[in-house]
XYZ file of N, CA, C and O in Angstrom:
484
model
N -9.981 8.998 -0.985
C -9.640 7.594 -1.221
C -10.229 6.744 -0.110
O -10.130 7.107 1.063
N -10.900 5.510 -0.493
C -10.904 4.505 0.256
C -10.939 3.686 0.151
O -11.278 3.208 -0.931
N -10.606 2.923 1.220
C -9.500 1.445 1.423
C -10.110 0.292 2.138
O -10.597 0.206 3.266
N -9.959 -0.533 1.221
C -10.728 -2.137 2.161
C -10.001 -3.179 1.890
O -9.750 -3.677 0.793
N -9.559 -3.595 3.288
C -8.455 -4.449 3.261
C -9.566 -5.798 3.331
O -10.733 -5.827 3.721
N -8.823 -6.711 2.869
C -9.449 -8.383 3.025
C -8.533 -9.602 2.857
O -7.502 -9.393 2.217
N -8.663 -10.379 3.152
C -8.346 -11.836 3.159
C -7.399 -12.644 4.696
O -6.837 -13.737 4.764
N -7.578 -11.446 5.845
C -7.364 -12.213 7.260
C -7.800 -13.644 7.338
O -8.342 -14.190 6.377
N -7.602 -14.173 8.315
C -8.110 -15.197 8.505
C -7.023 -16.026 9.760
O -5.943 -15.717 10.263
N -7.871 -17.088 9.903
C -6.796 -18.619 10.820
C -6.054 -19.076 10.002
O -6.266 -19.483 8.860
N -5.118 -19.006 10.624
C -4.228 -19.996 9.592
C -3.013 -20.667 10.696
O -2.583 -19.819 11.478
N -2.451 -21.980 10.847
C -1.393 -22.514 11.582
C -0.516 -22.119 11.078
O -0.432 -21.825 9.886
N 0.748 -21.998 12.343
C 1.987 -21.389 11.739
C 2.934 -21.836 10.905
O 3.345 -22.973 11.135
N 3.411 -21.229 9.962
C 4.133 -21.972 8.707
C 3.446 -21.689 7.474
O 4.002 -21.573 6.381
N 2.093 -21.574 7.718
C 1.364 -21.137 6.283
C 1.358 -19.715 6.017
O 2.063 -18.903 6.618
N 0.443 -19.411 4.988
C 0.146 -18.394 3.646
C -1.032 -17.356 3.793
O -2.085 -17.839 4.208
N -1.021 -16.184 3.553
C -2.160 -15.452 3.481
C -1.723 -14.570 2.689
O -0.504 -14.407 2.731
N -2.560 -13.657 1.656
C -2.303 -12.879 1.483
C -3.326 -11.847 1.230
O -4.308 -12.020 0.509
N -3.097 -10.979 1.738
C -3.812 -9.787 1.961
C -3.944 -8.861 0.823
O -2.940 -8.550 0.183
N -5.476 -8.252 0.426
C -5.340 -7.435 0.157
C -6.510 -5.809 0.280
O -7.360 -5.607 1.147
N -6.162 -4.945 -0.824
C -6.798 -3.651 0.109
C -6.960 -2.901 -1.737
O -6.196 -2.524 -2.624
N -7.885 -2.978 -1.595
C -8.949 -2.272 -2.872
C -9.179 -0.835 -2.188
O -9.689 -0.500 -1.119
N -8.510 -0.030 -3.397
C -9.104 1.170 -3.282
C -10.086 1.666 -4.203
O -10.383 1.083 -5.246
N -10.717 3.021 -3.712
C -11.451 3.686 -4.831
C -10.840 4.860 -5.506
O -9.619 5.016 -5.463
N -11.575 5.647 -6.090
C -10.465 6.479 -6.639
C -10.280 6.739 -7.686
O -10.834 5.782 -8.226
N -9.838 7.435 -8.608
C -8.604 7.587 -9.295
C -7.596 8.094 -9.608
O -6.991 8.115 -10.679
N -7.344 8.640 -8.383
C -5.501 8.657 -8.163
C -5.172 7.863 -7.496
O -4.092 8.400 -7.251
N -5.113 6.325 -6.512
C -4.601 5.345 -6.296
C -3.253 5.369 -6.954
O -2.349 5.140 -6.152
N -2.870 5.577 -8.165
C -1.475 5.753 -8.653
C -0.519 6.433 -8.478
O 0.589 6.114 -8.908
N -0.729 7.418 -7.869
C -0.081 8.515 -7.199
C 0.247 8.864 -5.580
O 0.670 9.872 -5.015
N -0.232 7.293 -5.039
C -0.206 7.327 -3.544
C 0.722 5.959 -3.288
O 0.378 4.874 -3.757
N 2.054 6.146 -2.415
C 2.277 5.300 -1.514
C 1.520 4.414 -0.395
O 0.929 4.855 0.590
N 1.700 2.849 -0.835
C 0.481 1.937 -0.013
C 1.433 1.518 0.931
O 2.619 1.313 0.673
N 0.892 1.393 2.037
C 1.288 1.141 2.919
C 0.848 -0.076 4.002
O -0.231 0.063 4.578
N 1.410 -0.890 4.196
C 0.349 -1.761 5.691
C 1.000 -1.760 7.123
O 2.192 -2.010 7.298
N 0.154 -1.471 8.090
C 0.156 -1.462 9.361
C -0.241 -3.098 10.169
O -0.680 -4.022 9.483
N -0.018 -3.241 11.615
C -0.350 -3.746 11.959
C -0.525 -3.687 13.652
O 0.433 -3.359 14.352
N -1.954 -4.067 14.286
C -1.591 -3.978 15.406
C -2.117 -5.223 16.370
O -3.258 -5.638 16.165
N -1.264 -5.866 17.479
C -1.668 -6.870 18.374
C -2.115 -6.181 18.979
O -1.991 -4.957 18.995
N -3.021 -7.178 19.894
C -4.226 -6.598 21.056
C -2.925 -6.401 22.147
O -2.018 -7.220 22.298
N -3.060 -5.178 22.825
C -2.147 -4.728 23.634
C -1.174 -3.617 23.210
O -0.972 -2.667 23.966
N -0.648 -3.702 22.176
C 0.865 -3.105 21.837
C 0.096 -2.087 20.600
O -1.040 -2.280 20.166
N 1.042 -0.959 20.168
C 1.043 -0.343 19.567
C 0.901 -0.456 17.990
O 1.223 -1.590 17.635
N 0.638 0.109 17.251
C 0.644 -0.246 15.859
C 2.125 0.168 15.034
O 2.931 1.077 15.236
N 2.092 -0.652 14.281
C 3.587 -1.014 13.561
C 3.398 -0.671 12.217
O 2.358 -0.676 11.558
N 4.614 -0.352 11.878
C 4.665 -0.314 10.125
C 5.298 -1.928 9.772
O 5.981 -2.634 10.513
N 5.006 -2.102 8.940
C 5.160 -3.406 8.614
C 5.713 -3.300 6.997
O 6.448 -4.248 6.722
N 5.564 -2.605 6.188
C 5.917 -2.413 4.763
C 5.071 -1.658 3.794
O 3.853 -1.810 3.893
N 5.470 -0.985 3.012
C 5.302 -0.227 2.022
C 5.776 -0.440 0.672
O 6.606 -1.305 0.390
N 4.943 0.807 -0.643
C 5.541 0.183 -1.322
C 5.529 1.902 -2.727
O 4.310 1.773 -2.844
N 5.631 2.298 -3.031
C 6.024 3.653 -3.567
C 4.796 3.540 -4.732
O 4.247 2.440 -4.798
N 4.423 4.383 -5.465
C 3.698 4.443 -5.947
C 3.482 3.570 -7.306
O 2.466 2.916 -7.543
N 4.618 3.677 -8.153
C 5.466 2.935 -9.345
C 5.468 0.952 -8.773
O 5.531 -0.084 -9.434
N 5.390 1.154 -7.656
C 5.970 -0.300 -7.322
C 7.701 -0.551 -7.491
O 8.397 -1.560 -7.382
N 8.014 0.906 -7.814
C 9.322 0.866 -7.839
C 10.371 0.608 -6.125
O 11.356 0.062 -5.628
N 9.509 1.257 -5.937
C 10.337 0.847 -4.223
C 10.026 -0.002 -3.183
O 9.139 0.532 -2.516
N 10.281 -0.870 -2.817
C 9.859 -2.138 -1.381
C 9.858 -1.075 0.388
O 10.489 -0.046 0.631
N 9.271 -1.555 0.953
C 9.920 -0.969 2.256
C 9.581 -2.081 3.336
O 8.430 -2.454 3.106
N 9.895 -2.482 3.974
C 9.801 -3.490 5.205
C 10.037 -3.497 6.267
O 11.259 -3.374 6.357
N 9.539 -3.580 7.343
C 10.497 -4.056 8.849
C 11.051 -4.834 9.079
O 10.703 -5.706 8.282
N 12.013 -5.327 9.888
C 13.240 -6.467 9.859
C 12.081 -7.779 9.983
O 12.141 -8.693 9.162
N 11.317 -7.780 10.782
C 10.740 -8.566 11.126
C 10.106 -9.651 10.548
O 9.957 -10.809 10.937
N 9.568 -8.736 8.988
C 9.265 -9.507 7.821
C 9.407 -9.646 7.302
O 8.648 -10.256 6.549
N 10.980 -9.139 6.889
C 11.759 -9.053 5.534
C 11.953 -10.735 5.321
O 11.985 -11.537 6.255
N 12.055 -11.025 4.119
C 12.172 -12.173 3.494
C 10.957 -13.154 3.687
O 10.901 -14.104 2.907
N 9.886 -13.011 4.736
C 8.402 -13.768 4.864
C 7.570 -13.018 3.859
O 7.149 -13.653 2.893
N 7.197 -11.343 4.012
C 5.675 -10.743 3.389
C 6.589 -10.369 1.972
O 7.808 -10.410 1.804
N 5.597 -10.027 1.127
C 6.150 -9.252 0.062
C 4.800 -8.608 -0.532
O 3.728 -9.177 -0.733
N 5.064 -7.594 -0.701
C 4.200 -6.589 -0.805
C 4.304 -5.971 -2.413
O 5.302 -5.463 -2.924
N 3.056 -6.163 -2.995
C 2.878 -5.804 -4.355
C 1.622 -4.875 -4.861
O 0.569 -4.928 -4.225
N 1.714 -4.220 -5.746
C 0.408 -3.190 -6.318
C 0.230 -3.848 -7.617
O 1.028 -4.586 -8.195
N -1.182 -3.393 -8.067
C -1.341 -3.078 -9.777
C -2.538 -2.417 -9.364
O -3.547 -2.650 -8.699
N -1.772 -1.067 -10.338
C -2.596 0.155 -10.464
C -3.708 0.219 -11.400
O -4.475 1.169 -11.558
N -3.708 -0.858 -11.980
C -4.720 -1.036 -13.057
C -6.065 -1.303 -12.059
O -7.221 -0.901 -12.194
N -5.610 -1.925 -11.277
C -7.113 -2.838 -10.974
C -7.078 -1.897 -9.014
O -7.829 -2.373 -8.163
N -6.407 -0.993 -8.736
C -6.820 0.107 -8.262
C -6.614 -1.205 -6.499
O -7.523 -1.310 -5.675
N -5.367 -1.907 -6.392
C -5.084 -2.542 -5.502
C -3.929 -2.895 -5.056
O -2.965 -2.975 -5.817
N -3.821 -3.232 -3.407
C -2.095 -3.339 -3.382
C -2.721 -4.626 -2.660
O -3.906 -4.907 -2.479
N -1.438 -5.393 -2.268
C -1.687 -6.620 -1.666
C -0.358 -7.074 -1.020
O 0.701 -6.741 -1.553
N -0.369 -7.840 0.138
C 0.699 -8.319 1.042
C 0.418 -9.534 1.141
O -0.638 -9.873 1.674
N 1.598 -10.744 0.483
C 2.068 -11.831 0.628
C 2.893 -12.477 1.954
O 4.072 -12.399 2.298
N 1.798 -13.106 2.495
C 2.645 -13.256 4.011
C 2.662 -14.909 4.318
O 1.839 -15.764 4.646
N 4.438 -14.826 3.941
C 4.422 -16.567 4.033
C 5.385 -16.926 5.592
O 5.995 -16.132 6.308
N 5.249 -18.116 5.699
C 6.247 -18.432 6.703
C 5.411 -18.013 8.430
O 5.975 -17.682 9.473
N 3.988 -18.190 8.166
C 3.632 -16.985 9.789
C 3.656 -17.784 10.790
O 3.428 -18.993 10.844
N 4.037 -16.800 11.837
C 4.570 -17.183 13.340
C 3.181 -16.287 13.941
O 2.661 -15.269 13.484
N 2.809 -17.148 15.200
C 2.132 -16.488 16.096
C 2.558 -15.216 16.360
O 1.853 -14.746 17.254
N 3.124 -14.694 16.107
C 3.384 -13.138 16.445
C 3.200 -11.989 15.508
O 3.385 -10.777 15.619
N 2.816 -12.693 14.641
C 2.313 -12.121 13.415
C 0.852 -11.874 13.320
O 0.273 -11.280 12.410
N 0.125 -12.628 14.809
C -1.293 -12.252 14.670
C -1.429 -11.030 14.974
O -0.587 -10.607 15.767
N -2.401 -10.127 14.526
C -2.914 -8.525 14.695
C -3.530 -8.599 13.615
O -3.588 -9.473 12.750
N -4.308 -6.925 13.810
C -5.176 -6.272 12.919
C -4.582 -5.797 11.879
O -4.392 -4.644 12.266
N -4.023 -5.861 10.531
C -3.681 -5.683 9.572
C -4.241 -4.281 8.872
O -5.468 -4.193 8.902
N -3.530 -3.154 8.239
C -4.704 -2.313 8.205
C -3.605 -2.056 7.063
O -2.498 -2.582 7.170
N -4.061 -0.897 5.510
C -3.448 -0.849 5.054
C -3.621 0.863 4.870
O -4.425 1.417 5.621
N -3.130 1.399 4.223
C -3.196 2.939 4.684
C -2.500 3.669 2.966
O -1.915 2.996 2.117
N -2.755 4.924 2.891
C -2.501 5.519 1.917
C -1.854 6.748 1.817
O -2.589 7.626 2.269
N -0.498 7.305 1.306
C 0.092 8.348 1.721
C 0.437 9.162 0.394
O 0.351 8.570 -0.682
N 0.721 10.144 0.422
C 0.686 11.080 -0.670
C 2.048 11.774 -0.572
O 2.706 11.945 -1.599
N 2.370 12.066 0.284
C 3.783 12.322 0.531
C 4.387 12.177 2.117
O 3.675 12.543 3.051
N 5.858 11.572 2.381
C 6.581 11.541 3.562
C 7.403 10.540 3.210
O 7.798 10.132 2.118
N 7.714 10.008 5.029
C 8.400 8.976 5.165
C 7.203 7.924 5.047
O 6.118 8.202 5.559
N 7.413 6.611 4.316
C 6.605 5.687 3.525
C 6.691 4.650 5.303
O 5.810 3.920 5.759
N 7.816 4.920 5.810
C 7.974 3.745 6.996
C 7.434 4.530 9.111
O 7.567 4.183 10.285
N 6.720 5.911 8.130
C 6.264 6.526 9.723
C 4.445 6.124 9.328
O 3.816 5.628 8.393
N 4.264 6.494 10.205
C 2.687 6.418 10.383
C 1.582 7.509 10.334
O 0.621 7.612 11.096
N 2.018 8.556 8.946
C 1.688 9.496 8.731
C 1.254 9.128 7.273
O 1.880 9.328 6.232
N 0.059 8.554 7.445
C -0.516 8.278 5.850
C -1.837 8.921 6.163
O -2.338 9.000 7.286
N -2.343 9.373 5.036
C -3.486 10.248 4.685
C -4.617 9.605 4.607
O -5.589 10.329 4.390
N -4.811 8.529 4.708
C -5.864 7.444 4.268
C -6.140 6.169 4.651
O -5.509 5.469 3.859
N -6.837 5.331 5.564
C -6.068 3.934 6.247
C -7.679 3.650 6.007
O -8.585 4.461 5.813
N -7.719 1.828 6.114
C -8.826 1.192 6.140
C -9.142 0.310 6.786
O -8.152 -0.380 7.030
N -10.075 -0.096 7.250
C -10.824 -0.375 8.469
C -9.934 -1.727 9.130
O -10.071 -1.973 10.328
N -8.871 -2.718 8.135
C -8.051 -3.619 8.688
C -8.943 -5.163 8.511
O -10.110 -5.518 8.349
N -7.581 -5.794 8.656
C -8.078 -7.471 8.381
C -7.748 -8.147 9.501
O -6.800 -7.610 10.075
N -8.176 -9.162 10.064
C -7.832 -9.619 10.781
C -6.688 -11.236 10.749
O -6.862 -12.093 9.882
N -5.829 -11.340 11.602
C -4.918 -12.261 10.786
C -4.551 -13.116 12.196
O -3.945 -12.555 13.109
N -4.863 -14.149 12.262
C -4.527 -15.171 13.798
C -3.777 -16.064 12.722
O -3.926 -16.352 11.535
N -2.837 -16.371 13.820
C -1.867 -17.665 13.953
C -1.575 -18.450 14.855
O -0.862 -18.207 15.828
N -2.177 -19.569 14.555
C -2.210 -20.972 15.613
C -0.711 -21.769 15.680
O -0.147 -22.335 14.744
N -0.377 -21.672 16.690
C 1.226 -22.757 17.248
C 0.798 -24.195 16.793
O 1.553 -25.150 16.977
C-alpha cells in the first residue's frame, strides 16, 4: 500500500483544512487509516483513526470535537476535517495504514510521506 497525504497548507487560526491521503491498492478496505502528527521538536502523535468500515472514530482529546476524520473506500481515500485550528496544531501531518492492533499506538504498517499544516495567530 501507498499513501499520499495532501491539502496542508497556511491557514490563520480559526479556519479549515482538510486533509487528505489517497491510497493505492486494493485492499485499502481492509486497513485501519490512521493520521499522525509531528511539530518541529516534539515527538509524533496519534491524532485519530478510523476502522476500516468507517464504523469506528478514534481521536485524541486534543481534537476531539475540531478534526473529524472520514473514508470512502470506493475512491480508495481517507481524509481529516480540521476546523477551529490553533497554532499548535501546526506539524507534519502524516497518515499511516494498519492491518491489525491498537488503531491509537503507532504501530501501522504503512505511513506516507505527510502534509504540511502551519497556523498563523
Amino acid at each position: 500500500v501507498q499513501l499520499q497525504a495532501s491539502g496542508g497548507g497556511l491557514v490563520q487560526a480559526g479556519g479549515s483544512l482538510r486533509l487528505s491521503c489517497a491510497a493505492s491498492g486494493r485492499t485499502f478496505a481492509s486497513y485501519t487509516m490512521g493520521w499522525f502528527r509531528q511539530a518541529p521538536g516534539k515527538e509524533r502523535e496519534f491524532v485519530s483513526a478510523i476502522s476500516w468500515n468507517g464504523g469506528r472514530e478514534y481521536y485524541t482529546d486534543s481534537v476531539k470535537g475540531r478534526f473529524t476524520i472520514s473514508r470512502d473506500n470506493a475512491k480508495n481515500t481517507v481524509y481529516l476535517q480540521i476546523d477551529s485550528l490553533k497554532p499548535e496544531d501546526t506539524a507534519l501531518y502524516y497518515c499511516a495504514a494498519q492491518r491489525w492492533g491498537d488503531p491509537t499506538s503507532g504501530v501501522y504498517n504503512y505511513w506516507g510521506q505527510g502534509t504540511q499544516v502551519t497556523v498563523s495567530s
